[in-house]
Amino acid sequence: MIRLLPATKLLRAAPCFSTIPRRALHVSCPRQADPWPLPHTQSHMDSTTSPPDAPAPEPLARPNESVEKMRARLLYQARKRGTLESDLLLSTFAKERLGSMSETEMKEFDKLMDEPDWDIYYWATEKKAPPERWAHSELLNQLKVHVKNEGRVVRRMPDL
């Protein structure tokens, strides 16, 4: 036979419960603030802000990398960023543009990929101004046009 505890004993046993009478079998904790705010909310933008004087990330040296190997690596890295938002934006951009990029454009794209995910996302969606090192970048301007999706194309993650 199952024996149920009275509601008062149940409330005293669990530290997160309030002593205000509620339903007798109510056992959940009171709702707290969401620890994972949605993108484009002010709290998320504040928590993901990089300092304006932060130096550019130092890229890994790849001295003997061929152009085709660089193109394949960048396509993979654009697809496997870590956040779905950045994955979708960068992987579809890379799928459309990497084939026609010159080696210098691919090196610039590689430097952009070294930046934090949320910074790239907010720069591309124009929610934050990019730092001086990216303010006049043609590549970032192309990414912004891609993100606007004026043709209303339904985009999906490209295959690897």
Coordinates of C-alpha atoms in Angstrom, one line a residue:
M1 CA 0.0 0.0 0.0
I2 CA 1.3 3.4 -0.9
R3 CA 1.2 6.0 1.9
L4 CA 1.1 9.6 0.9
L5 CA 2.6 12.3 3.1
P6 CA 0.5 15.2 4.2
A7 CA 1.1 18.3 2.1
T8 CA 2.7 20.2 5.0
K9 CA 5.3 17.5 5.5
L10 CA 6.0 17.4 1.8
L11 CA 6.5 21.1 1.7
R12 CA 8.9 21.1 4.6
A13 CA 10.9 18.2 3.1
A14 CA 11.7 20.0 -0.1
P15 CA 13.7 23.3 0.3
C16 CA 12.5 24.9 -3.0
F17 CA 8.8 24.8 -2.0
S18 CA 7.1 27.7 -0.5
T19 CA 5.0 27.3 2.6
I20 CA 2.0 29.1 1.0
P21 CA -0.7 26.5 0.7
R22 CA -1.2 25.3 -2.8
R23 CA -2.6 22.2 -4.3
A24 CA -1.9 19.3 -2.0
L25 CA 0.2 17.3 -4.5
H26 CA 1.9 20.2 -6.2
V27 CA 5.6 19.4 -6.1
S28 CA 7.3 21.7 -8.6
C29 CA 9.6 24.6 -7.8
P30 CA 8.5 28.2 -8.4
R31 CA 9.4 29.5 -11.9
Q32 CA 12.7 31.4 -12.0
A33 CA 14.2 33.5 -14.7
D34 CA 15.1 31.7 -18.0
P35 CA 18.8 30.8 -17.9
W36 CA 18.9 30.6 -21.7
P37 CA 17.4 33.8 -23.2
L38 CA 16.4 33.9 -26.8
P39 CA 18.5 35.5 -29.5
H40 CA 17.8 39.2 -30.3
T41 CA 16.6 39.9 -26.7
Q42 CA 18.5 42.6 -24.9
S43 CA 19.6 40.2 -22.1
H44 CA 21.1 37.8 -24.6
M45 CA 22.9 40.5 -26.6
D46 CA 24.3 41.9 -23.3
S47 CA 25.6 38.5 -22.2
T48 CA 27.2 37.7 -25.5
T49 CA 29.0 41.0 -26.1
S50 CA 32.7 40.9 -26.7
P51 CA 34.7 43.8 -25.4
P52 CA 35.2 46.4 -28.1
D53 CA 39.0 46.5 -27.5
A54 CA 39.3 42.7 -27.7
P55 CA 42.1 41.7 -30.1
A56 CA 41.3 39.6 -33.2
P57 CA 41.6 35.9 -32.6
E58 CA 44.9 34.4 -33.7
P59 CA 44.3 31.9 -36.5
L60 CA 46.0 28.6 -36.7
A61 CA 48.9 28.4 -39.1
R62 CA 48.3 26.1 -42.0
P63 CA 51.4 26.6 -44.2
N64 CA 51.0 23.8 -46.7
E65 CA 47.2 23.8 -47.2
S66 CA 46.1 23.6 -50.8
V67 CA 43.2 25.8 -52.1
E68 CA 40.9 22.8 -52.5
K69 CA 41.7 21.5 -49.0
M70 CA 41.1 25.0 -47.6
R71 CA 37.7 25.2 -49.4
A72 CA 36.7 21.8 -48.0
R73 CA 37.8 22.8 -44.5
L74 CA 35.9 26.1 -44.6
L75 CA 32.8 24.4 -45.8
Y76 CA 33.0 21.9 -42.9
Q77 CA 33.7 24.6 -40.3
A78 CA 30.9 26.7 -41.6
R79 CA 28.5 23.7 -41.1
K80 CA 29.8 22.7 -37.7
R81 CA 30.0 26.0 -35.7
G82 CA 28.2 25.2 -32.5
T83 CA 25.0 27.2 -32.7
L84 CA 22.3 26.4 -35.1
E85 CA 21.8 30.0 -36.0
S86 CA 25.4 30.5 -37.1
D87 CA 25.5 27.0 -38.7
L88 CA 22.6 27.9 -40.9
L89 CA 23.8 31.3 -42.0
L90 CA 27.4 30.5 -42.6
S91 CA 26.9 27.0 -44.1
T92 CA 24.4 28.2 -46.7
F93 CA 26.6 31.2 -47.5
A94 CA 29.7 28.9 -47.9
K95 CA 27.7 26.5 -50.1
E96 CA 26.7 29.3 -52.4
R97 CA 29.9 31.4 -52.4
L98 CA 33.0 29.2 -51.6
G99 CA 33.1 27.7 -55.1
S100 CA 33.7 31.1 -56.7
M101 CA 35.9 32.7 -54.0
S102 CA 39.5 33.5 -54.7
E103 CA 42.3 32.4 -52.3
T104 CA 42.4 35.8 -50.6
E105 CA 38.7 35.9 -50.1
M106 CA 38.8 32.4 -48.6
K107 CA 41.6 33.6 -46.2
E108 CA 39.4 36.5 -45.2
F109 CA 36.4 34.1 -44.7
D110 CA 38.8 31.9 -42.6
K111 CA 39.6 34.9 -40.4
L112 CA 35.9 35.7 -40.0
M113 CA 35.2 32.1 -38.9
D114 CA 37.7 32.6 -36.1
E115 CA 35.4 35.2 -34.5
P116 CA 32.9 34.1 -31.8
D117 CA 29.6 32.7 -33.2
W118 CA 27.3 35.2 -31.6
D119 CA 29.4 38.1 -32.8
I120 CA 29.2 36.9 -36.4
Y121 CA 25.5 36.3 -36.0
Y122 CA 24.7 39.8 -34.7
W123 CA 27.0 41.5 -37.2
A124 CA 25.4 39.6 -40.1
T125 CA 21.8 40.3 -38.9
E126 CA 22.9 44.0 -38.3
K127 CA 21.9 43.9 -34.6
K128 CA 25.3 45.1 -33.6
A129 CA 27.9 47.1 -35.4
P130 CA 31.0 45.1 -36.3
P131 CA 34.4 46.2 -34.9
E132 CA 36.7 48.4 -37.0
R133 CA 38.6 45.4 -38.4
W134 CA 35.3 44.2 -40.1
A135 CA 33.5 47.5 -40.6
H136 CA 34.5 47.8 -44.3
S137 CA 34.7 44.1 -45.2
E138 CA 33.2 43.2 -48.6
L139 CA 32.8 39.6 -47.4
L140 CA 30.8 40.7 -44.3
N141 CA 28.6 42.9 -46.6
Q142 CA 28.0 39.8 -48.8
L143 CA 27.0 37.8 -45.7
K144 CA 24.6 40.6 -44.7
V145 CA 22.9 40.4 -48.1
H146 CA 22.7 36.6 -47.8
V147 CA 21.2 36.9 -44.4
K148 CA 18.5 39.3 -45.6
N149 CA 17.3 36.6 -47.9
E150 CA 15.4 39.0 -50.1
G151 CA 14.4 36.2 -52.5
R152 CA 12.7 34.4 -49.7
V153 CA 14.6 31.2 -50.4
V154 CA 13.9 28.3 -48.0
R155 CA 17.3 27.4 -46.7
R156 CA 18.5 24.1 -45.2
M157 CA 21.7 22.9 -43.8
P158 CA 23.8 21.6 -46.7
D159 CA 25.0 18.0 -46.7
L160 CA 28.6 17.3 -45.6

